[in-house]
């Protein structure tokens, strides 16, 4: 198995689904890493030291030797290309790659502005329209349900980084008062992800 020369440093926030999807993949790949908690509430992500890693002031960021890389989906692509030589998680076939990219775009779009935003509003009191975010979430869940009613995984016959990118915020959607009760295929898929060897759970918010 390809391994880094030293543990990968993951700058993240425990309750962030963006951070979790990276931490999940590090675990599934069996890679050594060190989690460095960034104090978002205290504004640590806006301090010069963190901004030198990511001028966008967002977690997650990884440091892999001399490589510094921000953005959860970019990190998934990097880890798959460097540390999964069999390319199980991001196949080399151009169509498969494009299909996976499509879901990474969904993760950066409707997932972020739907279930993830509703959860942030609920948990962290962000001043934004929760009704609008929940509507985006509901529409996305209907589309995911249709996809997963007919397929075990989002792309192809095995798990890919598309599944990892969508997993965390879908699993924690109820924390934004977005129920999964009406979506049995999604719940079965969540269980399928959670049954992967070396699965690493995302902490539940206590409030
Ligand atoms: N596109 C980025 C989004 C990351 C993101 O939104 N991170 C949030 C935590 S979940 C953050 O750092 N927020 C701090 C802020 O924006 O002030 C990614 O995929 O990594």
XYZ file of C-alpha atoms and ligand atoms in Angstrom:
227
model
C 0.000 0.000 0.000
C 1.316 3.483 -0.868
C 2.028 5.448 2.288
C 3.154 9.039 2.980
C 6.670 9.583 4.337
C 5.150 11.178 7.438
C 1.597 11.450 8.778
C -0.613 13.757 6.729
C -1.612 16.836 8.725
C -5.357 17.494 8.485
C -6.495 20.914 9.647
C -10.189 20.552 10.333
C -13.158 21.033 12.607
C -14.786 18.014 14.240
C -18.375 18.985 13.397
C -17.583 19.933 9.790
C -18.826 17.506 7.173
C -16.273 18.936 4.752
C -13.517 17.955 7.194
C -15.169 14.618 7.883
C -15.239 13.483 4.259
C -11.446 13.917 4.162
C -10.908 12.202 7.505
C -13.173 9.362 6.393
C -11.134 8.823 3.242
C -7.829 8.935 5.145
C -9.200 6.155 7.331
C -10.584 4.082 4.462
C -7.188 4.287 2.756
C -5.441 3.349 5.998
C -3.195 6.416 5.852
C -1.483 7.832 8.954
C -2.649 11.348 9.785
C -2.713 13.926 12.512
C -5.937 15.886 13.070
C -5.271 19.525 13.939
C -8.427 21.128 15.303
C -9.020 24.664 14.032
C -11.017 26.856 16.412
C -13.589 28.309 14.022
C -15.647 29.881 16.822
C -12.527 31.694 18.012
C -11.701 32.904 14.496
C -8.481 30.893 14.178
C -9.254 30.294 10.493
C -9.039 34.042 9.865
C -5.618 34.469 11.473
C -2.552 34.956 9.240
C -1.090 31.549 10.142
C -4.138 29.677 8.847
C -4.701 32.050 5.924
C -1.171 31.229 4.753
C -2.436 27.644 4.322
C -5.787 28.600 2.785
C -6.469 32.228 1.843
C -10.181 31.309 1.672
C -10.099 30.828 5.470
C -11.878 27.473 5.396
C -11.226 23.972 6.645
C -10.240 21.364 5.625
C -6.632 21.806 4.564
C -4.053 19.042 4.370
C -0.287 19.192 4.526
C 1.342 16.173 2.938
C 5.052 16.847 3.142
C 5.558 19.978 1.033
C 2.061 19.740 -0.462
C -0.509 22.127 1.017
C -4.005 21.597 -0.330
C -7.379 23.090 0.572
C -10.925 22.134 -0.432
C -12.420 18.818 0.586
C -13.243 17.600 -2.904
C -9.832 18.587 -4.269
C -8.269 16.683 -1.365
C -10.331 13.562 -2.119
C -9.123 13.670 -5.734
C -5.504 14.163 -4.635
C -5.562 11.324 -2.096
C -7.187 8.953 -4.597
C -4.620 9.731 -7.268
C -1.592 9.536 -4.985
C -2.487 6.864 -2.423
C -4.861 4.511 -4.242
C -2.727 3.061 -7.041
C -5.457 0.534 -7.891
C -7.738 3.525 -8.524
C -10.634 1.865 -6.823
C -11.958 5.184 -5.492
C -11.421 7.317 -8.602
C -11.212 5.088 -11.670
C -9.069 6.222 -14.585
C -11.851 5.660 -17.134
C -12.791 9.143 -18.472
C -16.538 8.618 -18.284
C -16.369 7.266 -14.705
C -14.224 10.252 -13.718
C -16.712 12.660 -15.247
C -19.617 10.919 -13.507
C -17.779 11.213 -10.199
C -16.990 14.882 -10.872
C -20.683 15.474 -11.408
C -21.380 14.320 -7.837
C -18.484 16.346 -6.446
C -20.187 19.359 -8.020
C -23.449 18.365 -6.324
C -21.535 18.158 -3.029
C -20.196 21.690 -3.547
C -23.609 22.933 -4.694
C -26.943 21.603 -3.473
C -25.435 19.584 -0.607
C -23.584 22.633 0.753
C -26.518 25.024 0.253
C -29.150 22.507 1.363
C -28.568 20.051 4.231
C -25.193 21.471 5.247
C -26.481 25.053 5.429
C -29.666 24.068 7.268
C -27.498 22.288 9.843
C -25.158 25.284 10.236
C -28.141 27.593 10.767
C -29.572 25.222 13.394
C -26.330 24.362 15.219
C -24.313 27.548 14.905
C -27.092 30.149 14.577
C -25.845 31.439 11.227
C -28.223 34.195 10.093
C -29.640 32.694 6.891
C -32.948 31.375 5.597
C -33.441 27.869 6.984
C -36.696 27.314 5.097
C -34.900 27.940 1.808
C -31.992 25.651 2.819
C -34.399 22.889 3.875
C -36.222 23.184 0.536
C -32.925 22.773 -1.346
C -32.141 19.799 0.907
C -35.480 18.146 0.287
C -35.168 18.487 -3.487
C -31.652 17.025 -3.356
C -32.778 14.105 -1.175
C -35.527 13.268 -3.666
C -32.961 13.132 -6.460
C -30.550 11.077 -4.360
C -33.350 8.700 -3.417
C -34.145 8.097 -7.096
C -30.474 7.495 -7.903
C -29.922 5.152 -4.964
C -33.194 3.331 -5.449
C -31.781 2.011 -8.702
C -28.060 1.790 -7.811
C -26.095 0.619 -4.763
C -23.475 3.357 -5.195
C -23.608 6.795 -6.798
C -21.272 5.816 -9.652
C -20.573 2.310 -10.908
C -20.709 -0.895 -8.904
C -18.399 0.044 -6.026
C -17.923 2.889 -3.580
C -16.096 5.917 -4.969
C -15.124 9.348 -3.715
C -18.546 10.496 -4.977
C -20.161 8.512 -2.144
C -17.727 9.940 0.398
C -18.346 13.517 -0.748
C -22.101 13.103 -0.294
C -22.075 10.937 2.843
C -21.310 13.222 5.805
C -23.860 16.000 5.371
C -26.533 13.566 4.190
C -26.018 11.429 7.309
C -26.267 14.483 9.570
C -29.141 16.173 7.695
C -31.504 15.589 10.656
C -29.314 17.999 12.675
C -30.685 20.699 10.373
C -34.241 19.424 10.885
C -34.179 17.660 7.524
C -35.650 14.218 8.088
C -34.482 11.101 6.271
C -37.638 9.190 7.239
C -39.095 9.289 3.724
C -35.898 8.162 2.020
C -35.301 4.422 2.574
C -32.826 4.018 -0.296
C -30.687 6.829 1.131
C -30.730 5.229 4.584
C -29.697 1.873 3.123
C -26.849 3.593 1.243
C -25.717 5.342 4.457
C -25.564 1.927 6.127
C -23.595 0.610 3.154
C -21.008 3.390 3.535
C -20.860 2.766 7.287
C -20.123 -0.924 6.635
C -16.982 -0.133 4.612
C -13.801 -1.479 6.262
C -12.155 1.161 8.498
C -15.234 3.439 8.348
C -14.757 6.491 10.586
C -17.980 8.058 11.967
C -18.733 11.749 12.003
C -19.376 12.996 15.531
C -22.957 13.922 16.298
C -23.660 17.460 17.504
C -24.863 17.427 21.094
C -26.895 20.630 21.032
N -15.455 24.276 -0.626
C -14.890 24.062 0.678
C -15.897 24.491 1.727
C -15.336 24.286 3.136
C -16.187 24.960 4.197
O -17.261 25.513 3.950
N -15.656 24.897 5.440
C -16.333 25.527 6.540
C -16.515 24.531 7.672
S -17.668 23.294 7.213
C -15.467 26.652 7.075
O -14.275 26.513 7.188
N -16.107 27.766 7.423
C -15.453 28.885 7.963
C -15.856 30.137 7.276
O -16.269 30.061 6.108
O -15.739 31.194 7.888
C -14.485 22.607 0.838
O -15.085 21.750 0.186
O -13.549 22.314 1.598
